[in-house]
């Protein structure tokens, strides 16, 4: 069987989840299956330089705009699917993938499962585990082949980065297809990081009154910097003027939903939880084992936050220096 | 211009989900249902377009509590309200309802279909690309701003990491709204009470015509919230474990 | 020319000018929508007598009260001078002499002229030396002009009488005027011209006063009594119903206010008592109940004042109010601030002008019946951790139907209190049950946030659920629910016997049904919740319970009717605190810290939340514990177990 793994680039770089699609394809494949990476976008150079783990790369370069509209991507993919006749197509769950996966499913009539975390192949039977209800429930699904899967980034490890052997590269010019598109890209805005918007932050380190005083905030800020996280505070911390109001999380502050929320010395009053309990991963550090923050935390530790931060910062720093 | 906006009722995100005894569905008896938040934004965007360019808005709702939500839509400015009988009382599967939405878009001669970019029950794919592809109309998901310029739509799409792309699209089209250009407005209880007199039309389920689909074998609950793992009180050990967890989830050490 | 026609001309001219200056107000009142304030004349009169005759509220501020009483009584006595002055010239031959105008009346006039001056002196001292903050924003020029006019009136009448004595009149009944006469003699002024000049100054000042009044806060001399007479006799806790003839729920312009609401505006004395007690004002928010009234009053006089809501009165001003009712309690002329605020909020809500946080809460209430966005099915979750089942009042008859309320049901900080109340009721053998997920937010604060439609929906749903049960009395945990069920639901035909859990517990203690192991007499303080105390008179039951539990009560400086709001009411708990310089709850905790007690007792779930957060914020959680009254009560069996 042939499996197509869809890949993307963004601002000159290959999206890391592209490599994960290849790992997922291998996981879904049986021995002898062929994994074909599909790429569409401006200049396939980063794809060529990294996707060597796939058996082949089919790349369509789509001219000089930084982004390619999903409409064009889907159209190019459909042509490749028609030509390659794969048994499975893996699409990443991305802004682009959201428009591509079901579009292809509608045009081919193939089954589709979204938000896939795990795949299992048993002869010609494919079973997947996917998230529903925002991850509150996992669904085990039977998928008749040929089929399409929309795979969660982060669910599979990245495949090894290798250059694609020129003999395994099939390259075409897709500018004509893009020009025919009915969705015309007119501009791209790159965020300006001067003003903080916690609501869109992906990682947050939040300090509560347990931080003790203003000067100690810097210790937490150090950890936040290492993690690439925004620093935030509970209401008492903001009240004390240790952090500006835009960094307050909670009922009367910002409602946040980051991928990582690290709460240091926050007790977890309902007004605080209201602003952050939907975060994907919550880690809480609080000396009081009865602190209600532990009711929402995925991981909790009851040690002194200063000891922990010092220790953790050191480890993470060392790891990234390596 | 005529806008068809799709409103799906989904289990309240704050509620606790429990599985049915056969393990293939969630127990809906004890759940509150609410309008899919993205669909709420889609409705707002439709009303904003109506206010800006005099469009007509047809709201179609699916699921438990449709009537209530349709009344709300009318109170907010929708011109017509239709309850779609989705037949099944389980998940609102966007792949399954796409056929009905396509049929309604055609029968109502809509120029624009708006709905939320996702719903929590989108296991088998999202409504926007399904409807777009079946109608043969262009579609864009994840809009955060929508405007009409001449006969074309101008859509700003959130692409994650704060990056936003802007497209121009000729109508007819299907757009998946992530956030409306302005936060959904508040409708007062007295306007809701007034709107409770609206007549609500009915639409029949139309199959989308897919012959093969994936099927759920079993559902299960992942590790529950609130039963999070305790890492202990030794800072050294905790730091070691956390460094590992952070690295495994891709937050550090890359 | 003879003086008579001259006086006729100036008097009539002054009266005409006064009417002309009042015309806008007269027209506004005449055209205003109706209000039914004509019932129960005796009760109304009694209120006027107490408010004015006894100066009940005025005397709460002793200095102001006394000086006002001096001026007020002197004014009546000196009115005889005015009658004499005008009567004798307008109708030649008129005189008060036959009834004592030259004897005992003269004596009184003399004495009260001095008392008037004393009152005036105190007023000047208060305003210019003491400068209380409540006068901030009141018109200083207005007060000064009045002081000068009163001074002119009183001194001219003394000089006139003195000059008459110099001219040979009998001074034996006029000791003060006689002294003035001595002074005039020393100055060697010719008696007759002096008398005439003083007379005309007196007449001029009185007419000037008359003409001046329509544009001045001293309208209250005429309007205070009627305004008090026509006061609202409904229970304090009943929010104004939307009149059926009103098209939209709210009020968007002054002309939509009924005549009594407009009369309120004209009656304000600018005394600032309301401002002095307002928690919103104290916290630095842009709301002064005094200025709310005077701004609207000025807009009534000025056609070009722009839109009322969002113009004359800013949206932030309206949202700042906690509906604590302290202003109305303080107002000596019974001005109704809250109905106006609620009516204008109704307009804002109807237009969809609500802040994002408030919108969240209201949407949650619409969808789930609670403001927190929690599933309605989880409302009775707190019962799970009780050692015994709680009856479902929907399926079996109970003696007491317990309406638990949102915070007591859902907030983990309050759930312990709720369970404690359940244990106390069980220990006392009370047959009680709850509504489980059929209960909705009572709507008390929804209504006061101006969301009348949603309030109706919530109220109707609760009334239906309650009516379907068989019970004798309703008890509520939350004073806010107490208020809605007891007072507001009457507008929808729901008339129930409702009491607060502190009242029920006090009743059980008095009946000896709770076996309390008393504490060691430690001193605690207690916060009167607005909706229990000021709104519904529940001052004593919580205090009785505190004592019964074995504690000594040290009342807060601001207690009972003067209690200071925690800042949560009227939907404020659902809004941000942008612009707040000091949260009312923290102001209150600072007040308590000054008492040196270790426990701050509350009797309202929202207070438990607000004050716990306040002690967190001030970092005093370990030295001042926030405990509910129920938590103080220690049962003997429980303590031995
Ligand atoms: C209407 C309203 C709105 C509110 N809005 C918000 C809001 O938007 N956001 C918000 O955060 N709060 C809000 N609050 C306040 C809220 O109720 C709490 O008071 C607040 O969240 C407590 O903040 P905290 O956890 O930082 O402080 P605390 O409750 O004082 O907790 C400090 C914690 O630090 C721990 N600690 C101390 N030292 C250490 C150490 N060395 N190492 C580890 N742990 C330590 C302690 O065990 C404790 O649990 C609101 C309250 C109300 C009433
Ligand atoms: S009710 Fe309370 S908060 Fe509102 S204006 Fe009056 S005193 Fe101020
Ligand atoms: S409203 Fe009442 S209390 Fe307030 S200033 Fe006017 S008269 Fe005084």
Tab-separated table of N, CA and C in Angstrom, chain A residues 11 67 93 95 98-99 102-103 105-107 109-115 129-130 132-133 135-142 144-146 150 182-189 191 193 203 227 259-260 277-279 281 283 295 297-303 307-308 311-312 315-316, chain B residues 11 13 15 17 19 26 91 95 117-118 120-126 129-130 133 136 138-141 154 159 161-170 210 212-222 225-226 228-233 235-236 238-240 242-243 245 250-252:
chain	number	residue	atom	x	y	z
A	11	UNK	N	7.096	30.381	6.578
A	11	UNK	CA	8.163	31.371	6.696
A	11	UNK	C	9.549	30.746	6.604
A	67	UNK	N	2.543	32.050	1.577
A	67	UNK	CA	1.569	31.011	1.910
A	67	UNK	C	0.866	30.570	0.642
A	93	UNK	N	-3.174	18.286	11.440
A	93	UNK	CA	-4.205	19.184	11.953
A	93	UNK	C	-3.564	20.554	12.124
A	95	UNK	N	-3.894	24.892	10.369
A	95	UNK	CA	-4.830	25.818	9.736
A	95	UNK	C	-5.101	25.369	8.306
A	98	UNK	N	-7.063	21.851	8.156
A	98	UNK	CA	-8.486	21.947	8.458
A	98	UNK	C	-9.317	22.108	7.192
A	99	UNK	N	-8.755	22.792	6.191
A	99	UNK	CA	-9.506	22.965	4.951
A	99	UNK	C	-9.235	21.850	3.957
A	102	UNK	N	-11.065	17.331	4.927
A	102	UNK	CA	-12.446	16.984	4.604
A	102	UNK	C	-12.781	17.338	3.160
A	103	UNK	N	-12.064	18.297	2.600
A	103	UNK	CA	-12.257	18.625	1.190
A	103	UNK	C	-11.927	17.389	0.353
A	105	UNK	N	-11.823	14.345	1.450
A	105	UNK	CA	-12.779	13.287	1.793
A	105	UNK	C	-14.064	13.451	0.990
A	106	UNK	N	-14.513	14.709	0.852
A	106	UNK	CA	-15.750	14.940	0.113
A	106	UNK	C	-15.560	14.601	-1.361
A	107	UNK	N	-14.388	14.962	-1.905
A	107	UNK	CA	-14.187	14.759	-3.339
A	107	UNK	C	-13.913	13.297	-3.685
A	109	UNK	N	-14.869	10.742	-1.475
A	109	UNK	CA	-15.849	9.886	-0.795
A	109	UNK	C	-15.209	8.975	0.234
A	110	UNK	N	-13.922	9.147	0.505
A	110	UNK	CA	-13.225	8.291	1.458
A	110	UNK	C	-13.579	8.637	2.908
A	111	UNK	N	-13.450	7.665	3.786
A	111	UNK	CA	-13.635	7.942	5.209
A	111	UNK	C	-12.559	8.899	5.718
A	112	UNK	N	-12.906	9.651	6.762
A	112	UNK	CA	-11.947	10.567	7.379
A	112	UNK	C	-12.113	10.500	8.890
A	113	UNK	N	-11.004	10.433	9.578
A	113	UNK	CA	-11.049	10.607	11.035
A	113	UNK	C	-10.107	11.756	11.386
A	114	UNK	N	-10.593	12.687	12.227
A	114	UNK	CA	-9.755	13.833	12.601
A	114	UNK	C	-9.199	13.669	14.002
A	115	UNK	N	-8.276	14.524	14.320
A	115	UNK	CA	-7.669	14.627	15.655
A	115	UNK	C	-7.116	13.276	16.127
A	129	UNK	N	-6.953	5.931	17.269
A	129	UNK	CA	-7.487	6.570	18.478
A	129	UNK	C	-7.483	8.069	18.205
A	130	UNK	N	-8.651	8.680	18.346
A	130	UNK	CA	-8.756	10.113	18.061
A	130	UNK	C	-9.427	10.817	19.216
A	132	UNK	N	-12.118	13.393	20.847
A	132	UNK	CA	-13.380	14.114	20.654
A	132	UNK	C	-13.612	14.948	21.901
A	133	UNK	N	-14.575	15.859	21.803
A	133	UNK	CA	-14.916	16.732	22.939
A	133	UNK	C	-13.660	17.389	23.510
A	135	UNK	N	-10.741	16.559	23.569
A	135	UNK	CA	-9.792	15.705	24.263
A	135	UNK	C	-10.340	15.114	25.544
A	136	UNK	N	-11.609	15.458	25.881
A	136	UNK	CA	-12.180	14.892	27.103
A	136	UNK	C	-12.479	13.408	26.910
A	137	UNK	N	-12.611	13.001	25.648
A	137	UNK	CA	-12.911	11.601	25.362
A	137	UNK	C	-12.031	11.132	24.214
A	138	UNK	N	-11.608	9.891	24.303
A	138	UNK	CA	-10.847	9.295	23.212
A	138	UNK	C	-11.746	8.290	22.507
A	139	UNK	N	-11.708	8.344	21.184
A	139	UNK	CA	-12.558	7.439	20.405
A	139	UNK	C	-11.677	6.456	19.648
A	140	UNK	N	-11.998	5.183	19.801
A	140	UNK	CA	-11.303	4.172	18.999
A	140	UNK	C	-12.181	3.916	17.790
A	141	UNK	N	-11.582	4.080	16.595
A	141	UNK	CA	-12.392	3.971	15.384
A	141	UNK	C	-11.812	2.946	14.448
A	142	UNK	N	-12.714	2.300	13.738
A	142	UNK	CA	-12.379	1.387	12.675
A	142	UNK	C	-12.389	2.162	11.379
A	144	UNK	N	-12.128	1.885	7.350
A	144	UNK	CA	-11.979	1.123	6.111
A	144	UNK	C	-11.081	1.877	5.121
A	145	UNK	N	-10.210	1.183	4.474
A	145	UNK	CA	-9.273	1.830	3.556
A	145	UNK	C	-9.816	1.772	2.132
A	146	UNK	N	-9.436	2.667	1.269
A	146	UNK	CA	-8.566	3.821	1.486
A	146	UNK	C	-9.256	4.891	2.337
A	150	UNK	N	-6.651	12.958	9.807
A	150	UNK	CA	-6.073	14.253	10.181
A	150	UNK	C	-5.400	14.037	11.536
A	182	UNK	N	-9.796	30.346	-6.624
A	182	UNK	CA	-10.806	31.363	-6.327
A	182	UNK	C	-10.540	32.027	-4.980
A	183	UNK	N	-9.593	31.491	-4.239
A	183	UNK	CA	-9.207	32.093	-2.960
A	183	UNK	C	-7.854	32.763	-3.191
A	184	UNK	N	-7.852	34.102	-3.192
A	184	UNK	CA	-6.643	34.827	-3.564
A	184	UNK	C	-6.004	35.439	-2.328
A	185	UNK	N	-4.746	35.069	-2.093
A	185	UNK	CA	-4.045	35.619	-0.928
A	185	UNK	C	-3.722	37.088	-1.188
A	186	UNK	N	-4.129	37.981	-0.280
A	186	UNK	CA	-3.805	39.389	-0.497
A	186	UNK	C	-2.840	39.941	0.536
A	187	UNK	N	-2.588	39.201	1.602
A	187	UNK	CA	-1.618	39.735	2.565
A	187	UNK	C	-1.412	38.799	3.733
A	188	UNK	N	-0.261	38.951	4.365
A	188	UNK	CA	0.038	38.140	5.546
A	188	UNK	C	0.507	39.080	6.643
A	189	UNK	N	-0.081	38.927	7.822
A	189	UNK	CA	0.340	39.741	8.970
A	189	UNK	C	1.141	38.897	9.935
A	191	UNK	N	2.762	38.723	13.660
A	191	UNK	CA	2.432	39.422	14.909
A	191	UNK	C	3.556	40.336	15.389
A	193	UNK	N	5.230	41.562	18.641
A	193	UNK	CA	5.285	41.016	19.992
A	193	UNK	C	5.437	42.068	21.087
A	203	UNK	N	2.272	29.408	26.002
A	203	UNK	CA	2.886	28.954	27.246
A	203	UNK	C	2.817	30.091	28.254
A	227	UNK	N	11.558	28.815	28.932
A	227	UNK	CA	10.466	28.041	28.335
A	227	UNK	C	9.814	28.758	27.154
A	259	UNK	N	-1.098	26.046	25.871
A	259	UNK	CA	-0.753	24.625	25.826
A	259	UNK	C	-0.059	24.224	27.123
A	260	UNK	N	0.628	25.193	27.748
A	260	UNK	CA	1.311	24.921	29.014
A	260	UNK	C	1.016	26.046	30.001
A	277	UNK	N	-8.536	27.137	33.693
A	277	UNK	CA	-8.685	25.697	33.874
A	277	UNK	C	-8.800	24.941	32.558
A	278	UNK	N	-8.976	25.678	31.453
A	278	UNK	CA	-9.078	24.972	30.169
A	278	UNK	C	-7.727	24.802	29.485
A	279	UNK	N	-6.671	25.188	30.156
A	279	UNK	CA	-5.346	25.045	29.552
A	279	UNK	C	-5.059	23.568	29.272
A	281	UNK	N	-2.192	21.787	29.412
A	281	UNK	CA	-1.355	21.096	30.405
A	281	UNK	C	-1.127	22.049	31.571
A	283	UNK	N	0.529	22.588	35.285
A	283	UNK	CA	1.467	22.102	36.290
A	283	UNK	C	1.425	23.091	37.438
A	295	UNK	N	-6.709	20.596	42.100
A	295	UNK	CA	-7.899	19.950	41.530
A	295	UNK	C	-7.944	20.058	40.018
A	297	UNK	N	-4.891	20.617	38.217
A	297	UNK	CA	-3.549	20.412	37.672
A	297	UNK	C	-3.383	18.991	37.133
A	298	UNK	N	-2.639	18.865	36.055
A	298	UNK	CA	-2.307	17.530	35.544
A	298	UNK	C	-1.104	16.973	36.287
A	299	UNK	N	-0.229	17.892	36.680
A	299	UNK	CA	0.915	17.494	37.501
A	299	UNK	C	1.035	18.502	38.635
A	300	UNK	N	1.249	17.995	39.827
A	300	UNK	CA	1.361	18.904	40.944
A	300	UNK	C	2.550	18.542	41.811
A	301	UNK	N	3.172	19.567	42.398
A	301	UNK	CA	4.276	19.304	43.310
A	301	UNK	C	4.092	20.177	44.530
A	302	UNK	N	4.422	19.627	45.694
A	302	UNK	CA	4.210	20.372	46.929
A	302	UNK	C	5.529	20.865	47.522
A	303	UNK	N	6.470	21.212	46.643
A	303	UNK	CA	7.722	21.728	47.183
A	303	UNK	C	7.736	23.254	47.120
A	307	UNK	N	12.885	26.679	45.381
A	307	UNK	CA	13.783	25.547	45.184
A	307	UNK	C	13.544	24.912	43.827
A	308	UNK	N	12.229	24.773	43.511
A	308	UNK	CA	11.888	24.099	42.266
A	308	UNK	C	12.347	24.908	41.062
A	311	UNK	N	16.072	24.789	40.516
A	311	UNK	CA	16.469	23.481	40.041
A	311	UNK	C	16.061	23.242	38.590
A	312	UNK	N	14.821	23.574	38.306
A	312	UNK	CA	14.278	23.313	36.974
A	312	UNK	C	14.959	24.203	35.937
A	315	UNK	N	18.291	22.787	35.053
A	315	UNK	CA	18.199	21.612	34.191
A	315	UNK	C	17.847	21.984	32.761
A	316	UNK	N	16.823	22.831	32.610
A	316	UNK	CA	16.362	23.169	31.268
A	316	UNK	C	17.449	23.931	30.524
B	11	UNK	N	-22.680	19.295	23.679
B	11	UNK	CA	-22.684	19.169	25.142
B	11	UNK	C	-21.868	20.297	25.775
B	13	UNK	N	-19.395	22.374	27.587
B	13	UNK	CA	-17.984	22.028	27.793
B	13	UNK	C	-17.635	21.919	29.274
B	15	UNK	N	-19.538	20.555	31.498
B	15	UNK	CA	-20.153	19.369	32.085
B	15	UNK	C	-19.202	18.185	32.074
B	17	UNK	N	-18.513	14.408	31.132
B	17	UNK	CA	-19.054	13.465	30.159
B	17	UNK	C	-18.980	12.055	30.725
B	19	UNK	N	-19.968	7.870	29.736
B	19	UNK	CA	-20.225	7.038	28.569
B	19	UNK	C	-21.506	6.231	28.742
B	26	UNK	N	-21.863	9.030	24.373
B	26	UNK	CA	-21.853	9.642	25.693
B	26	UNK	C	-23.287	9.710	26.179
B	91	UNK	N	-24.052	12.108	18.430
B	91	UNK	CA	-23.181	13.206	18.024
B	91	UNK	C	-23.699	13.887	16.765
B	95	UNK	N	-19.861	15.338	8.940
B	95	UNK	CA	-19.838	14.602	7.675
B	95	UNK	C	-21.253	14.183	7.289
B	117	UNK	N	-15.709	27.176	12.778
B	117	UNK	CA	-14.617	26.467	12.115
B	117	UNK	C	-14.594	24.994	12.529
B	118	UNK	N	-14.950	24.720	13.779
B	118	UNK	CA	-14.941	23.347	14.275
B	118	UNK	C	-16.101	23.179	15.235
B	120	UNK	N	-16.930	20.353	18.771
B	120	UNK	CA	-16.247	19.316	19.550
B	120	UNK	C	-16.635	17.918	19.074
B	121	UNK	N	-17.617	17.846	18.173
B	121	UNK	CA	-18.053	16.528	17.698
B	121	UNK	C	-17.609	16.254	16.260
B	122	UNK	N	-16.616	17.006	15.805
B	122	UNK	CA	-16.122	16.893	14.419
B	122	UNK	C	-15.226	15.703	14.160
B	123	UNK	N	-15.453	14.614	14.822
B	123	UNK	CA	-14.549	13.476	14.719
B	123	UNK	C	-14.310	13.057	13.265
B	124	UNK	N	-15.352	13.098	12.456
B	124	UNK	CA	-15.194	12.601	11.085
B	124	UNK	C	-15.028	13.725	10.064
B	125	UNK	N	-14.513	14.843	10.516
B	125	UNK	CA	-14.214	15.921	9.590
B	125	UNK	C	-15.095	17.137	9.826
B	126	UNK	N	-14.659	18.280	9.281
B	126	UNK	CA	-15.304	19.544	9.582
B	126	UNK	C	-16.328	19.910	8.515
B	129	UNK	N	-15.158	22.410	5.027
B	129	UNK	CA	-14.629	21.801	3.808
B	129	UNK	C	-15.599	20.793	3.170
B	130	UNK	N	-16.336	20.055	3.986
B	130	UNK	CA	-17.315	19.129	3.405
B	130	UNK	C	-18.331	19.889	2.570
B	133	UNK	N	-16.746	21.609	-0.548
B	133	UNK	CA	-16.401	20.702	-1.636
B	133	UNK	C	-17.656	20.136	-2.291
B	136	UNK	N	-19.078	22.669	-4.373
B	136	UNK	CA	-18.158	23.154	-5.397
B	136	UNK	C	-17.831	24.628	-5.197
B	138	UNK	N	-15.599	27.701	-3.106
B	138	UNK	CA	-14.364	27.850	-2.332
B	138	UNK	C	-14.689	27.960	-0.833
B	139	UNK	N	-13.758	27.504	0.001
B	139	UNK	CA	-13.999	27.572	1.438
B	139	UNK	C	-12.715	27.943	2.161
B	140	UNK	N	-12.871	28.680	3.246
B	140	UNK	CA	-11.726	29.046	4.089
B	140	UNK	C	-12.142	28.852	5.540
B	141	UNK	N	-11.286	28.207	6.308
B	141	UNK	CA	-11.578	27.966	7.718
B	141	UNK	C	-10.735	28.871	8.608
B	154	UNK	N	-13.710	39.471	1.824
B	154	UNK	CA	-12.343	39.597	2.292
B	154	UNK	C	-12.278	38.908	3.651
B	159	UNK	N	-3.718	31.715	11.540
B	159	UNK	CA	-2.944	30.536	11.184
B	159	UNK	C	-2.097	30.026	12.343
B	161	UNK	N	0.151	30.872	16.040
B	161	UNK	CA	1.359	31.645	16.311
B	161	UNK	C	1.162	33.121	16.012
B	162	UNK	N	-0.078	33.548	15.940
B	162	UNK	CA	-0.357	34.957	15.735
B	162	UNK	C	-0.314	35.395	14.278
B	163	UNK	N	0.057	34.486	13.385
B	163	UNK	CA	0.136	34.858	11.964
B	163	UNK	C	-1.262	34.881	11.367
B	164	UNK	N	-1.552	35.918	10.590
B	164	UNK	CA	-2.876	36.026	9.980
B	164	UNK	C	-2.717	36.259	8.482
B	165	UNK	N	-3.479	35.516	7.693
B	165	UNK	CA	-3.446	35.697	6.248
B	165	UNK	C	-4.770	36.301	5.822
B	166	UNK	N	-4.720	37.170	4.813
B	166	UNK	CA	-5.964	37.750	4.314
B	166	UNK	C	-6.188	37.308	2.869
B	167	UNK	N	-7.406	36.877	2.591
B	167	UNK	CA	-7.749	36.383	1.253
B	167	UNK	C	-8.921	37.169	0.699
B	168	UNK	N	-8.993	37.157	-0.638
B	168	UNK	CA	-10.178	37.670	-1.294
B	168	UNK	C	-10.840	36.493	-1.996
B	169	UNK	N	-12.123	36.354	-1.842
B	169	UNK	CA	-12.833	35.185	-2.366
B	169	UNK	C	-14.083	35.647	-3.086
B	170	UNK	N	-14.296	35.097	-4.287
B	170	UNK	CA	-15.526	35.426	-4.998
B	170	UNK	C	-16.660	34.596	-4.407
B	210	UNK	N	-22.184	9.603	1.307
B	210	UNK	CA	-20.904	8.897	1.444
B	210	UNK	C	-21.195	7.420	1.681
B	212	UNK	N	-18.853	4.931	2.363
B	212	UNK	CA	-18.054	4.315	3.421
B	212	UNK	C	-17.653	5.392	4.416
B	213	UNK	N	-17.705	5.065	5.687
B	213	UNK	CA	-17.215	5.991	6.699
B	213	UNK	C	-16.540	5.190	7.792
B	214	UNK	N	-15.719	5.884	8.561
B	214	UNK	CA	-15.132	5.225	9.729
B	214	UNK	C	-16.220	5.071	10.779
B	215	UNK	N	-16.030	4.138	11.700
B	215	UNK	CA	-17.035	4.024	12.757
B	215	UNK	C	-16.364	3.895	14.116
B	216	UNK	N	-17.111	4.348	15.120
B	216	UNK	CA	-16.584	4.300	16.485
B	216	UNK	C	-16.735	2.889	17.014
B	217	UNK	N	-15.647	2.336	17.507
B	217	UNK	CA	-15.711	1.015	18.123
B	217	UNK	C	-15.944	1.180	19.627
B	218	UNK	N	-15.213	2.095	20.190
B	218	UNK	CA	-15.347	2.300	21.632
B	218	UNK	C	-14.893	3.703	21.994
B	219	UNK	N	-15.503	4.250	23.038
B	219	UNK	CA	-15.052	5.534	23.575
B	219	UNK	C	-14.435	5.274	24.938
B	220	UNK	N	-13.474	6.059	25.276
B	220	UNK	CA	-13.015	5.958	26.661
B	220	UNK	C	-12.562	7.314	27.190
B	221	UNK	N	-12.543	7.409	28.504
B	221	UNK	CA	-12.151	8.657	29.141
B	221	UNK	C	-10.657	8.606	29.398
B	222	UNK	N	-9.934	9.614	28.976
B	222	UNK	CA	-8.513	9.633	29.312
B	222	UNK	C	-8.370	9.940	30.795
B	225	UNK	N	-9.141	14.909	34.737
B	225	UNK	CA	-8.667	16.097	35.384
B	225	UNK	C	-8.926	16.014	36.881
B	226	UNK	N	-8.125	16.648	37.655
B	226	UNK	CA	-8.387	16.647	39.090
B	226	UNK	C	-7.795	15.409	39.738
B	228	UNK	N	-4.850	14.572	38.809
B	228	UNK	CA	-3.526	14.785	38.246
B	228	UNK	C	-2.454	14.065	39.052
B	229	UNK	N	-1.329	13.929	38.450
B	229	UNK	CA	-0.279	13.159	39.104
B	229	UNK	C	0.465	14.017	40.120
B	230	UNK	N	0.713	13.424	41.278
B	230	UNK	CA	1.449	14.146	42.312
B	230	UNK	C	2.932	13.816	42.179
B	231	UNK	N	3.730	14.839	42.042
B	231	UNK	CA	5.152	14.604	41.795
B	231	UNK	C	5.985	14.645	43.074
B	232	UNK	N	5.318	14.844	44.198
B	232	UNK	CA	6.062	14.815	45.457
B	232	UNK	C	6.521	16.180	45.904
B	233	UNK	N	7.379	16.203	46.924
B	233	UNK	CA	7.782	17.474	47.499
B	233	UNK	C	9.296	17.673	47.533
B	235	UNK	N	12.306	18.978	45.709
B	235	UNK	CA	12.516	19.834	44.533
B	235	UNK	C	13.409	19.190	43.466
B	236	UNK	N	14.407	18.449	43.885
B	236	UNK	CA	15.310	17.812	42.915
B	236	UNK	C	14.540	16.834	42.039
B	238	UNK	N	11.303	16.561	41.675
B	238	UNK	CA	10.242	17.205	40.914
B	238	UNK	C	10.830	17.855	39.664
B	239	UNK	N	11.950	18.550	39.849
B	239	UNK	CA	12.564	19.240	38.714
B	239	UNK	C	12.961	18.233	37.643
B	240	UNK	N	13.472	17.116	38.074
B	240	UNK	CA	13.886	16.111	37.104
B	240	UNK	C	12.677	15.595	36.317
B	242	UNK	N	9.756	17.045	35.963
B	242	UNK	CA	9.161	18.101	35.142
B	242	UNK	C	9.979	18.339	33.885
B	243	UNK	N	11.283	18.335	34.028
B	243	UNK	CA	12.131	18.545	32.849
B	243	UNK	C	11.813	17.467	31.822
B	245	UNK	N	8.942	15.721	31.568
B	245	UNK	CA	7.583	15.918	31.037
B	245	UNK	C	7.576	17.038	30.006
B	250	UNK	N	7.357	18.559	24.233
B	250	UNK	CA	7.883	19.506	23.264
B	250	UNK	C	8.008	20.926	23.776
B	251	UNK	N	8.031	21.122	25.088
B	251	UNK	CA	8.156	22.477	25.611
B	251	UNK	C	9.592	22.862	25.934
B	252	UNK	N	10.456	21.896	25.966
B	252	UNK	CA	11.816	22.244	26.345
B	252	UNK	C	12.770	21.211	25.794
